[in-house]
Short mmCIF file of C-alpha atoms and ligand atoms in Angstrom, two decimals:
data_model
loop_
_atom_site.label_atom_id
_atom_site.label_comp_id
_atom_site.label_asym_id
_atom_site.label_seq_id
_atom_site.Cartn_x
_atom_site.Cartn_y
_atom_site.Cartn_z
CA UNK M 1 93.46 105.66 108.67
CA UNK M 2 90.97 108.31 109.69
CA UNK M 3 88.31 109.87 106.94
CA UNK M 4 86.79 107.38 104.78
CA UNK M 5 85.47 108.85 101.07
CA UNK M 6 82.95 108.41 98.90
CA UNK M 7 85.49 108.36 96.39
CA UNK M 8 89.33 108.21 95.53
CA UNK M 9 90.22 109.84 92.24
CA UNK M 10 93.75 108.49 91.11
CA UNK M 11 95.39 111.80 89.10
CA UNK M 12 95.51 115.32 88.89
CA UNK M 13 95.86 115.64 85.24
CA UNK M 14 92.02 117.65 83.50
CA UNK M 15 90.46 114.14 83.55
CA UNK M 16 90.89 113.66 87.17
CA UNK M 17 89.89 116.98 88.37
CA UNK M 18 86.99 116.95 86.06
CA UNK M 19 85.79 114.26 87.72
CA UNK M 20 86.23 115.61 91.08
CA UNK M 21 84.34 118.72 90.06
CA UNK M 22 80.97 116.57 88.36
CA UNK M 23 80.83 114.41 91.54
CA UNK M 24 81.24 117.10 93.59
CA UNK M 25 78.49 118.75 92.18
CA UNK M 26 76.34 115.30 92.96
CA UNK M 27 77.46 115.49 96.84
CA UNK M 28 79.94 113.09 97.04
CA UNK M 29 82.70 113.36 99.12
CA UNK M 30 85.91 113.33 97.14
CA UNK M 31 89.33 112.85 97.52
CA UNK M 32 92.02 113.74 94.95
CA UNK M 33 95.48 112.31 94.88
CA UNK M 34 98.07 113.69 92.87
CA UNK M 35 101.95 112.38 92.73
CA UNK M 36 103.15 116.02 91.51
CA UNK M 37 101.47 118.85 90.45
CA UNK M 38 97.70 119.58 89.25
CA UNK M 39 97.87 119.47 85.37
CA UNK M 40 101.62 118.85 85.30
CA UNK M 41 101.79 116.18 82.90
CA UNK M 42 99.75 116.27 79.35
CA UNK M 43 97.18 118.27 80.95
CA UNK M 44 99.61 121.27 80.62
CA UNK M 45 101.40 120.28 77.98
CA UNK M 46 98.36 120.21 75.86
CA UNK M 47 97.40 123.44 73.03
CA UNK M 48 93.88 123.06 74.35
CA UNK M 49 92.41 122.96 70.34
CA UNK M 50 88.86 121.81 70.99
CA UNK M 51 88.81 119.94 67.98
CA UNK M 52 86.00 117.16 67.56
CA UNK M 53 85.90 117.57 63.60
CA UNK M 54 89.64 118.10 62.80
CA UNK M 55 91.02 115.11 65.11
CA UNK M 56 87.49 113.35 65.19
CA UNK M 57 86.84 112.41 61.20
CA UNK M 58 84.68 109.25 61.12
CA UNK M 59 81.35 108.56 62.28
CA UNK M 60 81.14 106.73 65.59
CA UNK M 61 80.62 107.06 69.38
CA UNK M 62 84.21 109.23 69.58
CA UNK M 63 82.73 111.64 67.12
CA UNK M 64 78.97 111.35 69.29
CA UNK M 65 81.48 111.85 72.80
CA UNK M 66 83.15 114.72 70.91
CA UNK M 67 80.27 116.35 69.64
CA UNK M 68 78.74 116.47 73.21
CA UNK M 69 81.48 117.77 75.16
CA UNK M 70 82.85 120.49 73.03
CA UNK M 71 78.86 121.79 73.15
CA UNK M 72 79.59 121.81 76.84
CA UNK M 73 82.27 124.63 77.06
CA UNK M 74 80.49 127.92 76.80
CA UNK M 75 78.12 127.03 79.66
CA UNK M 76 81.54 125.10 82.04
CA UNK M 77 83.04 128.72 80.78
CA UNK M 78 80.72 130.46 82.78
CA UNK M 79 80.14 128.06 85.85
CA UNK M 80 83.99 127.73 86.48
CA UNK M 81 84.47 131.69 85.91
CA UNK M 82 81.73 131.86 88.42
CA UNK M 83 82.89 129.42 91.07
CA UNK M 84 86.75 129.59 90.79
CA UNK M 85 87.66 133.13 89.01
CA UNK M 86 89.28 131.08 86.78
CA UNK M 87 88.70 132.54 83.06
CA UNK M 88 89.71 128.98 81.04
CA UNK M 89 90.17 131.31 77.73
CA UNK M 90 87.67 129.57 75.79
CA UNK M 91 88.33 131.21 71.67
CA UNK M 92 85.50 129.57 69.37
CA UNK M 93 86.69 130.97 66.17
CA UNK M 94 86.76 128.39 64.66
CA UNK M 95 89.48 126.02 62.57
CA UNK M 96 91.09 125.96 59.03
CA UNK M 97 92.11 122.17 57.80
CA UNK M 98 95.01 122.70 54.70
CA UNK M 99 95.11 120.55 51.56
CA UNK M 100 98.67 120.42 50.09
CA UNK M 101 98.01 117.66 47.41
CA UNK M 102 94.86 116.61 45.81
CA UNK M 103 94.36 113.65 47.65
CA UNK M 104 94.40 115.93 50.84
CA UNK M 105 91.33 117.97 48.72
CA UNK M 106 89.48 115.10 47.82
CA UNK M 107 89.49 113.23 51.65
CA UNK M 108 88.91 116.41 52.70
CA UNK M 109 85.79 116.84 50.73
CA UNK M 110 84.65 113.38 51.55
CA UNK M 111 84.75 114.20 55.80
CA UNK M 112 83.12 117.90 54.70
CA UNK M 113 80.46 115.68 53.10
CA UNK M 114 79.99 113.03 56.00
CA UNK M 115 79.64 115.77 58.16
CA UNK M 116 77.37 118.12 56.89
CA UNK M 117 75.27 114.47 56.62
CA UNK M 118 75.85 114.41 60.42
CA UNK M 119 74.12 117.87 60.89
CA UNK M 120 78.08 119.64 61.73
CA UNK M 121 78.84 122.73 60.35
CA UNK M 122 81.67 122.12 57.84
CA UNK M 123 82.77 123.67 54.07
CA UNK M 124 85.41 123.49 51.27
CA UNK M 125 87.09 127.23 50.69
CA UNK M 126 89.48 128.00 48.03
CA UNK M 127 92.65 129.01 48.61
CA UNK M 128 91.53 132.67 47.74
CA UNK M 129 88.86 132.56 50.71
CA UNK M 130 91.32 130.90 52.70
CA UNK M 131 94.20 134.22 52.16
CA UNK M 132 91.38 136.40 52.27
CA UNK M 133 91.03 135.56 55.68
CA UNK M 134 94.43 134.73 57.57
CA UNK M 135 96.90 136.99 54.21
CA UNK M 136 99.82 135.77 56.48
CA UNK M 137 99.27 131.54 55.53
CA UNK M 138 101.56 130.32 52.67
CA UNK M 139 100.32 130.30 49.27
CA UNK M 140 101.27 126.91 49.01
CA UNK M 141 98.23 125.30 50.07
CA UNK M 142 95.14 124.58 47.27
CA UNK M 143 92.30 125.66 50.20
CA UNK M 144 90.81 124.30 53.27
CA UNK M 145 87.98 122.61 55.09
CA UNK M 146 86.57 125.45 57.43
CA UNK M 147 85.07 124.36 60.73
CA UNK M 148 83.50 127.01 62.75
CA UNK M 149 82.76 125.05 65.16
CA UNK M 150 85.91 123.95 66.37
CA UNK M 151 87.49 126.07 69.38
CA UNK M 152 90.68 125.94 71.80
CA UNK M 153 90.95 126.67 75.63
CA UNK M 154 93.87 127.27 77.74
CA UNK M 155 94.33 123.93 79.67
CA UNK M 156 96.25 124.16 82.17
CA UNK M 157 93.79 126.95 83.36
CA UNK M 158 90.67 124.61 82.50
CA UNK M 159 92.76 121.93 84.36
CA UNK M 160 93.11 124.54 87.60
CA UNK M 161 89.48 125.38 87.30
CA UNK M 162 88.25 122.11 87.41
CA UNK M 163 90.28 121.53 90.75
CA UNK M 164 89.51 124.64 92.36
CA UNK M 165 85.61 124.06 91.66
CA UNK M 166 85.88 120.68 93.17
CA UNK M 167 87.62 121.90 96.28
CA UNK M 168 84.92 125.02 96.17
CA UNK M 169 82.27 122.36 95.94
CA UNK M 170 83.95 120.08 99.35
CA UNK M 171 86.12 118.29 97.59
CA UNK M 172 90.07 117.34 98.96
CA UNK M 173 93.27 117.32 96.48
CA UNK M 174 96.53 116.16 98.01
CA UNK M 175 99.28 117.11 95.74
CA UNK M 176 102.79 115.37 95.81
CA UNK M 177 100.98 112.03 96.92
CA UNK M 178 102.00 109.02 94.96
CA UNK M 179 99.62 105.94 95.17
CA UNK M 180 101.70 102.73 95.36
CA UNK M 181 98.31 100.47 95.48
CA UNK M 182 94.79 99.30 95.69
CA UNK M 183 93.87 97.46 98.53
CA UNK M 184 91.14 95.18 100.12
CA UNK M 185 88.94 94.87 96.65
CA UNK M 186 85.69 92.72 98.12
CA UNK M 187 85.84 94.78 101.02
CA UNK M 188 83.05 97.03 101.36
CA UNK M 189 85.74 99.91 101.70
CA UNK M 190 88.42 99.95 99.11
CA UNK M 191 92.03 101.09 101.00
CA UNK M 192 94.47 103.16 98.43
CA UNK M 193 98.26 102.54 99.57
CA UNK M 194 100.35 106.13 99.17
CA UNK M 195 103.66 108.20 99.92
CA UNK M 196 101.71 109.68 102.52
CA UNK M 197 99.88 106.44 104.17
CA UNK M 198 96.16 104.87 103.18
CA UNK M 199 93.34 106.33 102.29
CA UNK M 200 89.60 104.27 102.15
CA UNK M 201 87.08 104.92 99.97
CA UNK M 202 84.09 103.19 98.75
CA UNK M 203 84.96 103.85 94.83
CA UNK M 204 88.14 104.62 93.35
CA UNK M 205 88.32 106.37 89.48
CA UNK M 206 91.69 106.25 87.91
CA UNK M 207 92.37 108.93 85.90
CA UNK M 208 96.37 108.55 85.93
CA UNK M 209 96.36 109.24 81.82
CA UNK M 210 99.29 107.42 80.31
CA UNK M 211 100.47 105.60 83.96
CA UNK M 212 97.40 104.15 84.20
CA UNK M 213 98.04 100.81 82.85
CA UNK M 214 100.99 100.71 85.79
CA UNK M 215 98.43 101.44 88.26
CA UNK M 216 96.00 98.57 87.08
CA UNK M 217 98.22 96.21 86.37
CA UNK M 218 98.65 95.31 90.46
CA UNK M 219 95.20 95.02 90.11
CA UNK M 220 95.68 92.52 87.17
CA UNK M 221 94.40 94.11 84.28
CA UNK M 222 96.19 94.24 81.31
CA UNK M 223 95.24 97.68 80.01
CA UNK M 224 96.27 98.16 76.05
CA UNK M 225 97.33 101.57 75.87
CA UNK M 226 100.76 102.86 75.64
CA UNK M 227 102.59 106.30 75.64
CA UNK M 228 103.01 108.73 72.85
CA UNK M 229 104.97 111.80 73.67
CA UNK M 230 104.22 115.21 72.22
CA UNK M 231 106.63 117.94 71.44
CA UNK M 232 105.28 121.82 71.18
CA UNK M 233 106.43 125.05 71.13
CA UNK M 234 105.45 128.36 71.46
CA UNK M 235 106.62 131.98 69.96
CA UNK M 236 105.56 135.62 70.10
CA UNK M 237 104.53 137.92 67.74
CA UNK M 238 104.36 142.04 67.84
CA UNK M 239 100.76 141.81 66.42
CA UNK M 240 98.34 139.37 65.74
CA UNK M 241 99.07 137.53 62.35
CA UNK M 242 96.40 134.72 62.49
CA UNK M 243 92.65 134.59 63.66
CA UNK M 244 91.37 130.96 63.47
CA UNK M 245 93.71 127.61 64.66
CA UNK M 246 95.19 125.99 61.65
CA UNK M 247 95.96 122.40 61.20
CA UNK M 248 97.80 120.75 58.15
CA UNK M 249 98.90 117.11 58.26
CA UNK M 250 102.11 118.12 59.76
CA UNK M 251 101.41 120.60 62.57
CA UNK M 252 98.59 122.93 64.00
CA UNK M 253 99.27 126.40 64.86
CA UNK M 254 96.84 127.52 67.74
CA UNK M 255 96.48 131.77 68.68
CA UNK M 256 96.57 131.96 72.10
CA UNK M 257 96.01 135.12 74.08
CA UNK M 258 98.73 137.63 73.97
CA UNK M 259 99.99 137.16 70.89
CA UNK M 260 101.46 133.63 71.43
CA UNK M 261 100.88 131.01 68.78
CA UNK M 262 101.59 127.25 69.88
CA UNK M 263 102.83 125.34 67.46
CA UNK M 264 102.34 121.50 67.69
CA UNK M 265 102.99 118.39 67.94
CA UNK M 266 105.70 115.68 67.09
CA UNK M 267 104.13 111.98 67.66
CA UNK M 268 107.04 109.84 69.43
CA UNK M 269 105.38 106.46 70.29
CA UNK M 270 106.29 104.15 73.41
CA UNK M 271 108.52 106.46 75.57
CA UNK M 272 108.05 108.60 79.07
CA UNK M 273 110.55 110.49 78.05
CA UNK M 274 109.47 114.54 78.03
CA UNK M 275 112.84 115.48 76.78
CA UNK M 276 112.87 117.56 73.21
CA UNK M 277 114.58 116.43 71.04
CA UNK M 278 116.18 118.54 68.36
CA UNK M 279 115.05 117.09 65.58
CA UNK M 280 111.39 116.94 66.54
CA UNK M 281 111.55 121.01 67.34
CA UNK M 282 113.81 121.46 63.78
CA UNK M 283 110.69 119.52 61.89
CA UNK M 284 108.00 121.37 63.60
CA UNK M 285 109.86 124.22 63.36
CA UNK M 286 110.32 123.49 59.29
CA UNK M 287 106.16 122.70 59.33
CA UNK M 288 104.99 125.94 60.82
CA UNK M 289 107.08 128.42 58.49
CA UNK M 290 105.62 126.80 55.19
CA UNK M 291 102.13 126.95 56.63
CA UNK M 292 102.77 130.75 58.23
CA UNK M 293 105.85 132.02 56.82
CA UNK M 294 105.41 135.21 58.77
CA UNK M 295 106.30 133.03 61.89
CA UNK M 296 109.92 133.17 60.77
CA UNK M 297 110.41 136.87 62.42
CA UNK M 298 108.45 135.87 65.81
CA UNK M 299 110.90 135.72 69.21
CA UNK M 300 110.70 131.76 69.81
CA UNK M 301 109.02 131.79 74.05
CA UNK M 302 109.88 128.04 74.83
CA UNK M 303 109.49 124.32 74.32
CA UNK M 304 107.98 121.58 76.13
CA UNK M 305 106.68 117.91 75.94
CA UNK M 306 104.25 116.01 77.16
CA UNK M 307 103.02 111.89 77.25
CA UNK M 308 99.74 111.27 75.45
CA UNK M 309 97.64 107.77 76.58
CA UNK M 310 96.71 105.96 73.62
CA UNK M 311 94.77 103.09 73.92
CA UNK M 312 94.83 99.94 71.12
CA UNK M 313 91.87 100.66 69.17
CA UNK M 314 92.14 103.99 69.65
CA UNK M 315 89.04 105.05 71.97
CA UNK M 316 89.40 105.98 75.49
CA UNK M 317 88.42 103.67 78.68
CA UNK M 318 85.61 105.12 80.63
CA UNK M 319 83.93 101.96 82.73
CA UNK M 320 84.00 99.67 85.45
CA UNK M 321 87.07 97.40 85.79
CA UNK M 322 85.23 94.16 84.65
CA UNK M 323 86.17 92.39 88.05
CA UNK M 324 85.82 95.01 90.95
CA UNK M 325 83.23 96.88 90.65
CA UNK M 326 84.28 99.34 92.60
CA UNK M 327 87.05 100.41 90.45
CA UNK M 328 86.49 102.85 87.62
CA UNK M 329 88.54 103.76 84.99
CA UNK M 330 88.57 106.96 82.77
CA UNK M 331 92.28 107.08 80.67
CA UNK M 332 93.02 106.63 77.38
CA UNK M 333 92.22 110.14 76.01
CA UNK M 334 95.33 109.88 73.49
CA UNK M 335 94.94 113.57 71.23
CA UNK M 336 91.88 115.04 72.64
CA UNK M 337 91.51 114.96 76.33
CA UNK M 338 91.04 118.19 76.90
CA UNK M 339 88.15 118.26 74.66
CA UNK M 340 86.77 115.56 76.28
CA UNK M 341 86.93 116.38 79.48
CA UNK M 342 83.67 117.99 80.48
CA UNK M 343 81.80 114.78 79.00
CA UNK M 344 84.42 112.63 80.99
CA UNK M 345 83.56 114.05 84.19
CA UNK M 346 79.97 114.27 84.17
CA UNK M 347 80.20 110.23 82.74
CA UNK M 348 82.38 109.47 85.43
CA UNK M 349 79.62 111.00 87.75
CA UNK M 350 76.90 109.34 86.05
CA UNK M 351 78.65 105.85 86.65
CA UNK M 352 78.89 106.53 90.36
CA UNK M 353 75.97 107.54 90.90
CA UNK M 354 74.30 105.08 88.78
CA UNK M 355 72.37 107.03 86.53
CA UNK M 356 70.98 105.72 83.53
CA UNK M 357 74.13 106.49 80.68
CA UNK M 358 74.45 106.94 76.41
CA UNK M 359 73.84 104.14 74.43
CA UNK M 360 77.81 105.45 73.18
CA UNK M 361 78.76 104.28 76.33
CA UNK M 362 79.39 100.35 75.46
CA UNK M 363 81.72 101.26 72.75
CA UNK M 364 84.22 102.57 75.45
CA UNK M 365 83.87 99.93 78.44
CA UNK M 366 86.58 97.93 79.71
CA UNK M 367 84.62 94.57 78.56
CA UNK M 368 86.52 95.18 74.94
CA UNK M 369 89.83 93.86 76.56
CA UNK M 370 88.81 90.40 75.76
CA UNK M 371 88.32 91.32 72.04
CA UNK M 372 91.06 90.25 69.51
CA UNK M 373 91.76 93.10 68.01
CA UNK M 374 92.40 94.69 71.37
CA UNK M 375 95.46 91.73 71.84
P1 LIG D 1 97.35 113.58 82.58
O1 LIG D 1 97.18 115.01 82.29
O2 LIG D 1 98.60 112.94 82.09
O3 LIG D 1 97.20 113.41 84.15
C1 LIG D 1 97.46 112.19 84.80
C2 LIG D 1 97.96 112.55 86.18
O4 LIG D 1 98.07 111.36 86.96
C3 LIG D 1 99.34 113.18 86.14
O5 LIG D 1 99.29 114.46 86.73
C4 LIG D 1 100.22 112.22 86.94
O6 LIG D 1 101.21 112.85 87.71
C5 LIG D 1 99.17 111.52 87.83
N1 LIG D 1 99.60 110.20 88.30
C6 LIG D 1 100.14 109.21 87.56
N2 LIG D 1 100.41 108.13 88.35
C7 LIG D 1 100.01 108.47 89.62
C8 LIG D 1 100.04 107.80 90.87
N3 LIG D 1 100.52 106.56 90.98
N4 LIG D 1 99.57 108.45 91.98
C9 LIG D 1 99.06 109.70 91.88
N5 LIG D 1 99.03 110.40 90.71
C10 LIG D 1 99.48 109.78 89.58
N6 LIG D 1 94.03 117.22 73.86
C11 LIG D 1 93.07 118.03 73.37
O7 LIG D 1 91.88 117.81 73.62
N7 LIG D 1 93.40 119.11 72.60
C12 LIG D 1 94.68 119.41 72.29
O8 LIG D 1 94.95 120.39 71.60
C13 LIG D 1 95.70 118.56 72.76
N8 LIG D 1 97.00 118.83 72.46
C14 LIG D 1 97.97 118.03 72.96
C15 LIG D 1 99.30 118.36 72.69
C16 LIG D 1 100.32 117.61 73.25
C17 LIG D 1 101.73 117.96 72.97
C18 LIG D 1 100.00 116.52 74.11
C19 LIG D 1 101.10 115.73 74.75
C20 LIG D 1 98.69 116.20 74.37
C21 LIG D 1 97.65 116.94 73.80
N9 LIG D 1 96.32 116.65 74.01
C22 LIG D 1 95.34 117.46 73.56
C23 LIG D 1 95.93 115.44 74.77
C24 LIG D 1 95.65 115.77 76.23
O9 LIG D 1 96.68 116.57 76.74
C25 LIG D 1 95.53 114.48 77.04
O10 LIG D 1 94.64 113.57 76.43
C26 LIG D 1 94.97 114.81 78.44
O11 LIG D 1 95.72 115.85 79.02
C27 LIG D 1 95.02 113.59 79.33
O12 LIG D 1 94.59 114.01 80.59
P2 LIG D 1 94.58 113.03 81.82
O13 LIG D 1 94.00 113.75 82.97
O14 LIG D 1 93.92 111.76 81.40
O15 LIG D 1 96.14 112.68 82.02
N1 LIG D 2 95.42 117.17 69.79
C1 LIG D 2 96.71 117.61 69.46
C2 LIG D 2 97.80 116.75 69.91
O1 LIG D 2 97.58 115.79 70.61
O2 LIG D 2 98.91 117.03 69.58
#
């Protein structure tokens, strides 16, 4: 079997090699296993919106993780750029939330308000301030909640970054290496089963996004959380027609570098499928030219799809499985693992190491299982 690691990370995907670069940084001796390609499933299908007040709107530890890790960025910007030459592409100029109706308006008001109570920077602008700044929008909107704060990245690059740190830092990554199963449990060494033969470790993480619950169920634990593809795509314009990332209850339009703009995302629950579907590009398609009807004349680039893990109360997994203990589990991101994972990583390196971790912490442990509401 040769080498033995301190750890086994199960998945290649931004939560996985975010992981392998925090314990990395702690000295552990990592191995990485990935069935295809680094950041080939959500990871890259992902726009990368950094958005912990637009997706995040109540209180709660999500909003606390969310919070946290977004304030990470500017900082991982640097230490990746430093380490890897990677340049993840991190834009923090901020977001614009529409209001089409005045129900939108009012709930809109109500999260400005419980946010600005939270100490986050968020406002109501009319739909004047709001064409003032980005003339090319639709007139059709009555304004916007504006959050400054709120930033993208390019995430399949944050994804290579991560990976490329980690190996910079020691760490291994097999690519096209499939783990079949998890082996001698109350050993003192844990044995993963692969395409490519076993691997021991003394912890494993799995960070195997929406296939995790396949993975854990040989280890019998029913994990709820279930699939829920994603369909995007992406155009090109001759000049730049829109400054901040705009979301409306229908799509988000995200300016990338070089005059792209992403457009995203259907919601197509309880499939594996990454096929796009016609229909699903037609309604996004519809979506994006009433919010920026200039979008009509850009050349459409191309279309793509990715599986998003959703979990049954809607919070990710990041714990121990509650009967080995040396299994650990970080999945479950659902719309915002990219966001989330800097503070994934450097939790899942905390747990390892057995540091002292955020009170937040319980709300996202594998103990809620057992709850009803999780049945
Ligand atoms: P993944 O990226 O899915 O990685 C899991 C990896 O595990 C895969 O590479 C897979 O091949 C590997 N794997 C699975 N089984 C095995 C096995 N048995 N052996 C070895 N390897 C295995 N989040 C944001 O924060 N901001 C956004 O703007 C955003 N936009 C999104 C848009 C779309 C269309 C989609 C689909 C998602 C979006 N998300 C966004 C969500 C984000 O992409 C996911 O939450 C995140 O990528 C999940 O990362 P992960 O590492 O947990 O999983
Ligand atoms: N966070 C955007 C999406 O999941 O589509």
């Amino acid at each position: 079997m040769g080498t033995s690691y301190d750890v086994i990370i199960i998945g290649g995907g931004v939560n996985g090699c975010a992981s392998a670069y925090y314990l990395s940084k702690t000295g552990k001796k990592i191995l990485l296993l990935e069935k295809d390609r680094i950041a080939s499933k959500a990871s890259s299908a992902a726009a990368g919106m950094l958005g912990a007040q637009v997706e995040v709107t109540e209180a709660g530890p999500l909003f606390e993780l969310a919070k946290e890790s977004r304030a990470i960025f500017p900082h991982l910007q640097q230490d990746l750029k430093e380490l890897t030459g990677i340049d993840i592409e991190l834009v923090q100029k901020g977001m614009l939330k529409l209001a089409y109706h005045e129900e939108e308006v009012m709930s809109l008001k109500k999260t400005i308000a419980l946010q600005q109570g939270l100490g986050e920077k968020a406002a109501w602008i009319s739909k004047e301030e709001v064409l003032r700044r980005e003339p090319d929008l639709g007139v059709e909107m009555l304004g916007a909640m504006d959050i400054p704060m709120d930033g993208h990245v390019n995430p399949e690059k944050l994804t290579h970054a991560f990976a490329k740190a980690a190996i910079t830092l020691g760490a291994e990554i097999k690519e096209y290496v499939e783990v079949y199963s998890i082996q001698d449990l109350n050993q003192e060494t844990v044995k993963v089963e692969t395409s490519e033969g076993s691997f021991a470790g003394d912890s494993i993480v799995v960070t195997a996004g929406a296939w995790s619950k396949r993975i854990l169920s040989e280890l019998g634990l029913n994990l709820p959380s279930y699939p829920v593809k994603g369909e995007c795509f992406s155009v090109l314009t001759d000049k730049p027609i829109l400054e901040s990332t705009i979301f409306t209850d229908s799509c988000y339009i995200v300016p990338k570098s070089g005059n792209r703009l992403v457009v995203g995302a259907t919601m197509v629950p309880h499939t594996f499928s990454e096929k796009v579907s016609i229909g699903g590009l037609a309604s996004l398609m519809k979506e994006a030219i009433r919010t920026l009807p200039a979008i009509e004349h850009a050349s459409f680039e191309r279309t793509w799809a990715g599986i998003r893990p959703q979990t049954g109360d809607g919070l990710p997994f990041l714990g121990k499985h509650p009967t080995f203990p040396s299994i650990f589990i970080a999945t479950g991101h659902y719309r915002n693992g990219i966001l989330l994972s800097p503070i994934t990583g450097k939790l899942v390196a905390g747990m390892i190491n057995g540091w002292k971790l955020p009170d937040y912490m319980l709300a996202f442990g594998l103990e809620r299982i057992q709850e009803p509401s999780m049945r």
